[in-house]
């Protein structure tokens, strides 16, 4: 092996071996995207008004269904506020293909699952469930709030037209913070 | 085939020096982080929505740039990285990329390249600002003293070392720099910033807001003043400048389904030795529409107009109007093929008033037309083949063929190995074909006796490039990238005795090779501390053809490239609202004109006083009293230690 090959191969092998022996996922990594997204999901209920058919007035419990984003689900479930299910304001339900969405208020679809999420998203719209995603272009395919990175921060775009069609109302505070808001063309 | 050829290239170039210490250092860098603390989601959830939206997420660049996406040597400088570095000019921001070579020539000029052939008139690198080429067809390089953006509004700078011709066209020979500003929605509110040091002051005002129909906009104005710098011998180097620029950007819809309209206008006065100031002015207007069609395919159409004027006393006056149209369609076919195809046309109306030397004809319309197609094929679950080609027509050499073939193998979710073989050309510029000197030659027997009689037979310079790369996110906190390249250049420009008359003409009687290795990595040691480093080891050789009698060797074909340059950066959050960044760089010596190796250390401390106000203190060139980067002694510019202050107010 020439010196040149060594130069490329040795560090590469070192990295590979670390990758195999290292932690499998971002547990305990630097303050992560997933933690910030989990925090958003936890807080979103304060900025959304559901129609009475989806949520009885006075019903304090928010159910967040999560599919294709195990890390975010794990982060949420690890929150101290969620430990006591009787007092917790939020419950997390990990979903799989085919699971019923009744009772869910917020559906979060991870990037790895989005391409397969069509039927679930369509069902969510009919049930007045807030659909949140992290996939470029998802707003055109039924998502209502889509996370994206902007300037090393997690920001989001909103499809207000889709949300309104599902009977959801969004607070102006949320709309102000959105990088963009797609509204229905009235004129 | 590609693989075996590049392996041969490696065998033949084992002479490149590379220190064991550096290698060990990189290995140390790859050690996993141990002291990383649990991110506290509860704490995040207790923040206000505004503060959450303003929470910086660390080590995200690898996810925003999917590791499998690019089978090329790409480094992304984020807007945040520019802010933390305290960069105040575009070339200084570009310098943050490890795979780029930046030598400051004087107060306003920079020599910028990737993979060698650096020069104050560097001509093998393409630079785009928001999709608009700022490459001058006059010398096929960039007038860095006329390009500016509001650095606070830069979303990212993509620095691609290596050929990018299939997507970006002729002249993307050694690399592409893509400067991308934020969408208007990401620059909401008022920003006012002033920065100053002994030599350089910048003032910026920007306002972003909403339009009635769901669109967003921003407006900005910026002024820059730079004093003359000092020469090595202590005399003044009269290359200071003043520049004022204003512009706007408006966006509607999403990045992949929307409309962008933006424009800028600027004017400036640039000092030059022994003459009145060079005056520059320019304006541009760009529109880009993206559409998502039924079936998921995407269409992008873009048009821009660009005007530049440069009045350079004792040289020339140039008025250049450029109109550029582009169209691109991306679609998926049969689940395995992702196809991008498109075309473009550019017309540049160049109007010159000649001085002591002449571009003839003084008025010339240049045009470039192209069509391209690239297919990305999933060969298996973790193997992709990318094949593409561009046909580009120009009025000097006619049709040019610019193909690339890339193979990307993803052994796991976090790593990518790739190889590429590409052919690329540098099409002639006006300097290669149309330059005549002096403007009023003596006429003997009815024949003008020019010293330089253009380059009527000058052909495109050609490069065939092989690359091998590997990139890995080894752990959530450690990432690493390595690229080896072997480029063979043919038909490089030389200045030869005119075979058809008196004087000298530009011809293509040289060839060259470039071999090298680009390495970089980052390590998030703890959430508050990030280390990053990059290194380029390279060797550039050129050779004249046996029948060459090149007279331009005085300028050198490739004699101002360091064998080694590296940089190290530490980004540390001292406490909430306080951060300090240290940047150390090393450039090896340059051969001719001889420039000694140098090390330079820059420091930037940022104090976020409150939500609205940010104060930073920058120390530049802290290691020694002064260093030089380019040009012959003793009249070259020297860069002295200096301290600057910057205040940013956001509302």
mmCIF file with all atom_site columns, C-alpha atoms in Angstrom, chain A residues 2-8 10-16 18-20 22-44 47 75-76 79-82 111 134 136-141 148-159 171 173-183 185 187, chain B residues 7 10-11 13-16 18 23 26-27 30-32 36-42 44-50 52-61 63-64 78-81 83 154-155 182-183 185-186 188 213-214 216 253-257 292 414-415 470 472-476 480 482 484-485 515-517 519 524 526-527 537:
data_model
loop_
_atom_site.group_PDB
_atom_site.id
_atom_site.type_symbol
_atom_site.label_atom_id
_atom_site.label_alt_id
_atom_site.label_comp_id
_atom_site.label_asym_id
_atom_site.label_entity_id
_atom_site.label_seq_id
_atom_site.pdbx_PDB_ins_code
_atom_site.Cartn_x
_atom_site.Cartn_y
_atom_site.Cartn_z
_atom_site.occupancy
_atom_site.B_iso_or_equiv
_atom_site.pdbx_formal_charge
_atom_site.auth_seq_id
_atom_site.auth_comp_id
_atom_site.auth_asym_id
_atom_site.auth_atom_id
_atom_site.pdbx_PDB_model_num
ATOM 1   C CA . UNK A 1 2   ? 1.404   3.359  -0.939 1.00 0.00 ? 2   UNK A CA 1
ATOM 2   C CA . UNK A 1 3   ? 1.689   6.247  1.457  1.00 0.00 ? 3   UNK A CA 1
ATOM 3   C CA . UNK A 1 4   ? -1.151  7.911  -0.352 1.00 0.00 ? 4   UNK A CA 1
ATOM 4   C CA . UNK A 1 5   ? -3.596  5.141  0.143  1.00 0.00 ? 5   UNK A CA 1
ATOM 5   C CA . UNK A 1 6   ? -2.668  4.920  3.765  1.00 0.00 ? 6   UNK A CA 1
ATOM 6   C CA . UNK A 1 7   ? -3.551  8.551  4.182  1.00 0.00 ? 7   UNK A CA 1
ATOM 7   C CA . UNK A 1 8   ? -7.083  8.012  3.012  1.00 0.00 ? 8   UNK A CA 1
ATOM 8   C CA . UNK A 1 10  ? -6.283  4.853  7.872  1.00 0.00 ? 10  UNK A CA 1
ATOM 9   C CA . UNK A 1 11  ? -8.428  7.746  9.067  1.00 0.00 ? 11  UNK A CA 1
ATOM 10  C CA . UNK A 1 12  ? -11.408 6.285  7.269  1.00 0.00 ? 12  UNK A CA 1
ATOM 11  C CA . UNK A 1 13  ? -10.988 2.959  9.034  1.00 0.00 ? 13  UNK A CA 1
ATOM 12  C CA . UNK A 1 14  ? -10.511 4.707  12.346 1.00 0.00 ? 14  UNK A CA 1
ATOM 13  C CA . UNK A 1 15  ? -13.734 6.572  11.847 1.00 0.00 ? 15  UNK A CA 1
ATOM 14  C CA . UNK A 1 16  ? -15.563 3.477  10.734 1.00 0.00 ? 16  UNK A CA 1
ATOM 15  C CA . UNK A 1 18  ? -15.676 4.323  15.948 1.00 0.00 ? 18  UNK A CA 1
ATOM 16  C CA . UNK A 1 19  ? -18.962 4.447  14.136 1.00 0.00 ? 19  UNK A CA 1
ATOM 17  C CA . UNK A 1 20  ? -19.543 0.765  14.724 1.00 0.00 ? 20  UNK A CA 1
ATOM 18  C CA . UNK A 1 22  ? -20.009 4.132  19.145 1.00 0.00 ? 22  UNK A CA 1
ATOM 19  C CA . UNK A 1 23  ? -23.456 4.931  20.419 1.00 0.00 ? 23  UNK A CA 1
ATOM 20  C CA . UNK A 1 24  ? -26.180 3.918  18.021 1.00 0.00 ? 24  UNK A CA 1
ATOM 21  C CA . UNK A 1 25  ? -27.993 7.201  18.050 1.00 0.00 ? 25  UNK A CA 1
ATOM 22  C CA . UNK A 1 26  ? -27.975 10.743 19.269 1.00 0.00 ? 26  UNK A CA 1
ATOM 23  C CA . UNK A 1 27  ? -28.724 9.917  22.898 1.00 0.00 ? 27  UNK A CA 1
ATOM 24  C CA . UNK A 1 28  ? -26.790 12.361 25.008 1.00 0.00 ? 28  UNK A CA 1
ATOM 25  C CA . UNK A 1 29  ? -25.392 14.245 22.026 1.00 0.00 ? 29  UNK A CA 1
ATOM 26  C CA . UNK A 1 30  ? -25.202 18.001 21.801 1.00 0.00 ? 30  UNK A CA 1
ATOM 27  C CA . UNK A 1 31  ? -28.492 19.871 22.244 1.00 0.00 ? 31  UNK A CA 1
ATOM 28  C CA . UNK A 1 32  ? -30.187 18.384 19.250 1.00 0.00 ? 32  UNK A CA 1
ATOM 29  C CA . UNK A 1 33  ? -32.700 19.192 16.597 1.00 0.00 ? 33  UNK A CA 1
ATOM 30  C CA . UNK A 1 34  ? -34.895 16.454 18.014 1.00 0.00 ? 34  UNK A CA 1
ATOM 31  C CA . UNK A 1 35  ? -35.024 18.068 21.455 1.00 0.00 ? 35  UNK A CA 1
ATOM 32  C CA . UNK A 1 36  ? -36.069 21.393 19.979 1.00 0.00 ? 36  UNK A CA 1
ATOM 33  C CA . UNK A 1 37  ? -38.709 19.720 17.815 1.00 0.00 ? 37  UNK A CA 1
ATOM 34  C CA . UNK A 1 38  ? -40.021 17.843 20.851 1.00 0.00 ? 38  UNK A CA 1
ATOM 35  C CA . UNK A 1 39  ? -40.256 21.125 22.751 1.00 0.00 ? 39  UNK A CA 1
ATOM 36  C CA . UNK A 1 40  ? -42.220 22.658 19.877 1.00 0.00 ? 40  UNK A CA 1
ATOM 37  C CA . UNK A 1 41  ? -44.629 19.720 19.798 1.00 0.00 ? 41  UNK A CA 1
ATOM 38  C CA . UNK A 1 42  ? -45.136 20.029 23.539 1.00 0.00 ? 42  UNK A CA 1
ATOM 39  C CA . UNK A 1 43  ? -45.953 23.729 23.269 1.00 0.00 ? 43  UNK A CA 1
ATOM 40  C CA . UNK A 1 44  ? -48.013 23.749 20.068 1.00 0.00 ? 44  UNK A CA 1
ATOM 41  C CA . UNK A 1 47  ? -51.358 28.067 19.933 1.00 0.00 ? 47  UNK A CA 1
ATOM 42  C CA . UNK A 1 75  ? -37.386 13.005 24.018 1.00 0.00 ? 75  UNK A CA 1
ATOM 43  C CA . UNK A 1 76  ? -40.995 13.924 24.747 1.00 0.00 ? 76  UNK A CA 1
ATOM 44  C CA . UNK A 1 79  ? -39.902 14.978 30.017 1.00 0.00 ? 79  UNK A CA 1
ATOM 45  C CA . UNK A 1 80  ? -40.633 15.167 33.742 1.00 0.00 ? 80  UNK A CA 1
ATOM 46  C CA . UNK A 1 81  ? -43.994 16.791 32.979 1.00 0.00 ? 81  UNK A CA 1
ATOM 47  C CA . UNK A 1 82  ? -45.096 13.604 31.221 1.00 0.00 ? 82  UNK A CA 1
ATOM 48  C CA . UNK A 1 111 ? -38.909 12.542 7.526  1.00 0.00 ? 111 UNK A CA 1
ATOM 49  C CA . UNK A 1 134 ? -40.072 17.831 8.859  1.00 0.00 ? 134 UNK A CA 1
ATOM 50  C CA . UNK A 1 136 ? -39.284 19.685 2.401  1.00 0.00 ? 136 UNK A CA 1
ATOM 51  C CA . UNK A 1 137 ? -42.375 19.990 0.286  1.00 0.00 ? 137 UNK A CA 1
ATOM 52  C CA . UNK A 1 138 ? -44.661 18.372 2.875  1.00 0.00 ? 138 UNK A CA 1
ATOM 53  C CA . UNK A 1 139 ? -46.897 21.440 3.099  1.00 0.00 ? 139 UNK A CA 1
ATOM 54  C CA . UNK A 1 140 ? -48.019 20.809 -0.457 1.00 0.00 ? 140 UNK A CA 1
ATOM 55  C CA . UNK A 1 141 ? -48.971 17.272 0.522  1.00 0.00 ? 141 UNK A CA 1
ATOM 56  C CA . UNK A 1 148 ? -36.925 23.299 8.683  1.00 0.00 ? 148 UNK A CA 1
ATOM 57  C CA . UNK A 1 149 ? -33.473 24.528 9.517  1.00 0.00 ? 149 UNK A CA 1
ATOM 58  C CA . UNK A 1 150 ? -32.806 28.194 9.042  1.00 0.00 ? 150 UNK A CA 1
ATOM 59  C CA . UNK A 1 151 ? -29.626 29.796 10.286 1.00 0.00 ? 151 UNK A CA 1
ATOM 60  C CA . UNK A 1 152 ? -28.929 26.858 12.629 1.00 0.00 ? 152 UNK A CA 1
ATOM 61  C CA . UNK A 1 153 ? -32.317 27.232 14.245 1.00 0.00 ? 153 UNK A CA 1
ATOM 62  C CA . UNK A 1 154 ? -35.382 25.077 13.895 1.00 0.00 ? 154 UNK A CA 1
ATOM 63  C CA . UNK A 1 155 ? -38.036 27.233 12.283 1.00 0.00 ? 155 UNK A CA 1
ATOM 64  C CA . UNK A 1 156 ? -41.258 26.317 10.529 1.00 0.00 ? 156 UNK A CA 1
ATOM 65  C CA . UNK A 1 157 ? -43.539 27.152 7.638  1.00 0.00 ? 157 UNK A CA 1
ATOM 66  C CA . UNK A 1 158 ? -47.303 27.016 7.928  1.00 0.00 ? 158 UNK A CA 1
ATOM 67  C CA . UNK A 1 159 ? -50.004 25.965 5.459  1.00 0.00 ? 159 UNK A CA 1
ATOM 68  C CA . UNK A 1 171 ? -52.898 31.880 16.940 1.00 0.00 ? 171 UNK A CA 1
ATOM 69  C CA . UNK A 1 173 ? -48.348 34.516 17.581 1.00 0.00 ? 173 UNK A CA 1
ATOM 70  C CA . UNK A 1 174 ? -47.634 31.235 15.838 1.00 0.00 ? 174 UNK A CA 1
ATOM 71  C CA . UNK A 1 175 ? -48.283 32.742 12.416 1.00 0.00 ? 175 UNK A CA 1
ATOM 72  C CA . UNK A 1 176 ? -45.948 35.652 13.125 1.00 0.00 ? 176 UNK A CA 1
ATOM 73  C CA . UNK A 1 177 ? -43.106 33.309 13.944 1.00 0.00 ? 177 UNK A CA 1
ATOM 74  C CA . UNK A 1 178 ? -43.557 31.229 10.809 1.00 0.00 ? 178 UNK A CA 1
ATOM 75  C CA . UNK A 1 179 ? -40.997 31.774 8.066  1.00 0.00 ? 179 UNK A CA 1
ATOM 76  C CA . UNK A 1 180 ? -43.856 31.656 5.591  1.00 0.00 ? 180 UNK A CA 1
ATOM 77  C CA . UNK A 1 181 ? -47.612 31.224 5.748  1.00 0.00 ? 181 UNK A CA 1
ATOM 78  C CA . UNK A 1 182 ? -49.558 29.795 2.830  1.00 0.00 ? 182 UNK A CA 1
ATOM 79  C CA . UNK A 1 183 ? -53.037 31.311 2.889  1.00 0.00 ? 183 UNK A CA 1
ATOM 80  C CA . UNK A 1 185 ? -56.431 33.034 -2.095 1.00 0.00 ? 185 UNK A CA 1
ATOM 81  C CA . UNK A 1 187 ? -59.592 37.332 -4.361 1.00 0.00 ? 187 UNK A CA 1
ATOM 82  C CA . UNK B 2 7   ? -5.669  4.291  -8.142 1.00 0.00 ? 7   UNK B CA 1
ATOM 83  C CA . UNK B 2 10  ? -2.343  7.745  -6.380 1.00 0.00 ? 10  UNK B CA 1
ATOM 84  C CA . UNK B 2 11  ? 0.566   5.402  -6.992 1.00 0.00 ? 11  UNK B CA 1
ATOM 85  C CA . UNK B 2 13  ? 1.956   10.761 -6.678 1.00 0.00 ? 13  UNK B CA 1
ATOM 86  C CA . UNK B 2 14  ? 3.211   9.332  -3.434 1.00 0.00 ? 14  UNK B CA 1
ATOM 87  C CA . UNK B 2 15  ? 5.669   12.169 -3.220 1.00 0.00 ? 15  UNK B CA 1
ATOM 88  C CA . UNK B 2 16  ? 3.271   14.557 -1.557 1.00 0.00 ? 16  UNK B CA 1
ATOM 89  C CA . UNK B 2 18  ? 2.066   14.838 4.751  1.00 0.00 ? 18  UNK B CA 1
ATOM 90  C CA . UNK B 2 23  ? -2.580  12.457 10.789 1.00 0.00 ? 23  UNK B CA 1
ATOM 91  C CA . UNK B 2 26  ? -7.023  13.972 12.835 1.00 0.00 ? 26  UNK B CA 1
ATOM 92  C CA . UNK B 2 27  ? -7.274  10.636 14.574 1.00 0.00 ? 27  UNK B CA 1
ATOM 93  C CA . UNK B 2 30  ? -12.160 11.410 15.633 1.00 0.00 ? 30  UNK B CA 1
ATOM 94  C CA . UNK B 2 31  ? -12.326 10.273 19.260 1.00 0.00 ? 31  UNK B CA 1
ATOM 95  C CA . UNK B 2 32  ? -15.887 10.202 20.507 1.00 0.00 ? 32  UNK B CA 1
ATOM 96  C CA . UNK B 2 36  ? -21.855 15.522 26.382 1.00 0.00 ? 36  UNK B CA 1
ATOM 97  C CA . UNK B 2 37  ? -24.738 16.449 28.650 1.00 0.00 ? 37  UNK B CA 1
ATOM 98  C CA . UNK B 2 38  ? -28.362 15.435 28.177 1.00 0.00 ? 38  UNK B CA 1
ATOM 99  C CA . UNK B 2 39  ? -30.274 18.113 26.333 1.00 0.00 ? 39  UNK B CA 1
ATOM 100 C CA . UNK B 2 40  ? -33.042 19.219 28.613 1.00 0.00 ? 40  UNK B CA 1
ATOM 101 C CA . UNK B 2 41  ? -36.268 19.161 26.659 1.00 0.00 ? 41  UNK B CA 1
ATOM 102 C CA . UNK B 2 42  ? -38.186 20.411 29.664 1.00 0.00 ? 42  UNK B CA 1
ATOM 103 C CA . UNK B 2 44  ? -36.560 24.078 26.118 1.00 0.00 ? 44  UNK B CA 1
ATOM 104 C CA . UNK B 2 45  ? -40.296 23.615 26.534 1.00 0.00 ? 45  UNK B CA 1
ATOM 105 C CA . UNK B 2 46  ? -40.330 26.271 29.245 1.00 0.00 ? 46  UNK B CA 1
ATOM 106 C CA . UNK B 2 47  ? -38.968 28.875 26.828 1.00 0.00 ? 47  UNK B CA 1
ATOM 107 C CA . UNK B 2 48  ? -41.314 31.255 25.064 1.00 0.00 ? 48  UNK B CA 1
ATOM 108 C CA . UNK B 2 49  ? -42.144 30.307 21.495 1.00 0.00 ? 49  UNK B CA 1
ATOM 109 C CA . UNK B 2 50  ? -39.982 33.196 20.262 1.00 0.00 ? 50  UNK B CA 1
ATOM 110 C CA . UNK B 2 52  ? -37.464 28.482 21.141 1.00 0.00 ? 52  UNK B CA 1
ATOM 111 C CA . UNK B 2 53  ? -37.474 29.678 17.543 1.00 0.00 ? 53  UNK B CA 1
ATOM 112 C CA . UNK B 2 54  ? -34.270 31.500 18.336 1.00 0.00 ? 54  UNK B CA 1
ATOM 113 C CA . UNK B 2 55  ? -32.544 28.557 20.000 1.00 0.00 ? 55  UNK B CA 1
ATOM 114 C CA . UNK B 2 56  ? -29.457 27.576 18.106 1.00 0.00 ? 56  UNK B CA 1
ATOM 115 C CA . UNK B 2 57  ? -29.230 23.874 17.414 1.00 0.00 ? 57  UNK B CA 1
ATOM 116 C CA . UNK B 2 58  ? -25.726 22.517 17.331 1.00 0.00 ? 58  UNK B CA 1
ATOM 117 C CA . UNK B 2 59  ? -24.104 20.044 14.959 1.00 0.00 ? 59  UNK B CA 1
ATOM 118 C CA . UNK B 2 60  ? -26.950 20.275 12.539 1.00 0.00 ? 60  UNK B CA 1
ATOM 119 C CA . UNK B 2 61  ? -25.142 21.160 9.374  1.00 0.00 ? 61  UNK B CA 1
ATOM 120 C CA . UNK B 2 63  ? -28.360 16.848 8.725  1.00 0.00 ? 63  UNK B CA 1
ATOM 121 C CA . UNK B 2 64  ? -29.376 19.909 6.806  1.00 0.00 ? 64  UNK B CA 1
ATOM 122 C CA . UNK B 2 78  ? -23.265 28.615 7.388  1.00 0.00 ? 78  UNK B CA 1
ATOM 123 C CA . UNK B 2 79  ? -24.428 32.147 8.064  1.00 0.00 ? 79  UNK B CA 1
ATOM 124 C CA . UNK B 2 80  ? -23.935 31.399 11.734 1.00 0.00 ? 80  UNK B CA 1
ATOM 125 C CA . UNK B 2 81  ? -20.341 30.376 11.127 1.00 0.00 ? 81  UNK B CA 1
ATOM 126 C CA . UNK B 2 83  ? -21.301 35.604 12.274 1.00 0.00 ? 83  UNK B CA 1
ATOM 127 C CA . UNK B 2 154 ? -26.219 35.090 4.035  1.00 0.00 ? 154 UNK B CA 1
ATOM 128 C CA . UNK B 2 155 ? -27.867 31.741 4.655  1.00 0.00 ? 155 UNK B CA 1
ATOM 129 C CA . UNK B 2 182 ? -31.681 33.983 3.189  1.00 0.00 ? 182 UNK B CA 1
ATOM 130 C CA . UNK B 2 183 ? -35.220 33.987 1.913  1.00 0.00 ? 183 UNK B CA 1
ATOM 131 C CA . UNK B 2 185 ? -39.024 35.490 5.427  1.00 0.00 ? 185 UNK B CA 1
ATOM 132 C CA . UNK B 2 186 ? -35.865 34.624 7.364  1.00 0.00 ? 186 UNK B CA 1
ATOM 133 C CA . UNK B 2 188 ? -37.686 39.775 9.344  1.00 0.00 ? 188 UNK B CA 1
ATOM 134 C CA . UNK B 2 213 ? -50.419 38.910 -0.388 1.00 0.00 ? 213 UNK B CA 1
ATOM 135 C CA . UNK B 2 214 ? -48.456 36.522 1.842  1.00 0.00 ? 214 UNK B CA 1
ATOM 136 C CA . UNK B 2 216 ? -42.103 38.685 2.426  1.00 0.00 ? 216 UNK B CA 1
ATOM 137 C CA . UNK B 2 253 ? -44.458 30.704 -1.227 1.00 0.00 ? 253 UNK B CA 1
ATOM 138 C CA . UNK B 2 254 ? -42.012 27.908 -0.439 1.00 0.00 ? 254 UNK B CA 1
ATOM 139 C CA . UNK B 2 255 ? -38.463 27.412 -1.661 1.00 0.00 ? 255 UNK B CA 1
ATOM 140 C CA . UNK B 2 256 ? -39.655 24.586 -3.911 1.00 0.00 ? 256 UNK B CA 1
ATOM 141 C CA . UNK B 2 257 ? -42.872 26.243 -4.975 1.00 0.00 ? 257 UNK B CA 1
ATOM 142 C CA . UNK B 2 292 ? -44.191 21.572 -8.354 1.00 0.00 ? 292 UNK B CA 1
ATOM 143 C CA . UNK B 2 414 ? -23.916 7.937  8.277  1.00 0.00 ? 414 UNK B CA 1
ATOM 144 C CA . UNK B 2 415 ? -21.188 7.515  5.715  1.00 0.00 ? 415 UNK B CA 1
ATOM 145 C CA . UNK B 2 470 ? -15.233 9.641  1.828  1.00 0.00 ? 470 UNK B CA 1
ATOM 146 C CA . UNK B 2 472 ? -18.710 10.120 7.692  1.00 0.00 ? 472 UNK B CA 1
ATOM 147 C CA . UNK B 2 473 ? -20.715 11.293 10.663 1.00 0.00 ? 473 UNK B CA 1
ATOM 148 C CA . UNK B 2 474 ? -18.753 8.951  12.903 1.00 0.00 ? 474 UNK B CA 1
ATOM 149 C CA . UNK B 2 475 ? -20.700 9.773  16.040 1.00 0.00 ? 475 UNK B CA 1
ATOM 150 C CA . UNK B 2 476 ? -23.356 12.428 16.584 1.00 0.00 ? 476 UNK B CA 1
ATOM 151 C CA . UNK B 2 480 ? -15.008 13.828 8.872  1.00 0.00 ? 480 UNK B CA 1
ATOM 152 C CA . UNK B 2 482 ? -11.619 13.298 2.838  1.00 0.00 ? 482 UNK B CA 1
ATOM 153 C CA . UNK B 2 484 ? -8.303  12.879 -3.099 1.00 0.00 ? 484 UNK B CA 1
ATOM 154 C CA . UNK B 2 485 ? -8.050  14.464 -6.530 1.00 0.00 ? 485 UNK B CA 1
ATOM 155 C CA . UNK B 2 515 ? -2.625  15.996 -7.216 1.00 0.00 ? 515 UNK B CA 1
ATOM 156 C CA . UNK B 2 516 ? -3.873  16.510 -3.736 1.00 0.00 ? 516 UNK B CA 1
ATOM 157 C CA . UNK B 2 517 ? -5.832  15.614 -0.682 1.00 0.00 ? 517 UNK B CA 1
ATOM 158 C CA . UNK B 2 519 ? -9.398  16.737 4.635  1.00 0.00 ? 519 UNK B CA 1
ATOM 159 C CA . UNK B 2 524 ? -18.526 18.863 19.072 1.00 0.00 ? 524 UNK B CA 1
ATOM 160 C CA . UNK B 2 526 ? -19.271 19.329 24.568 1.00 0.00 ? 526 UNK B CA 1
ATOM 161 C CA . UNK B 2 527 ? -22.448 21.195 23.660 1.00 0.00 ? 527 UNK B CA 1
ATOM 162 C CA . UNK B 2 537 ? -2.049  19.026 0.695  1.00 0.00 ? 537 UNK B CA 1
#
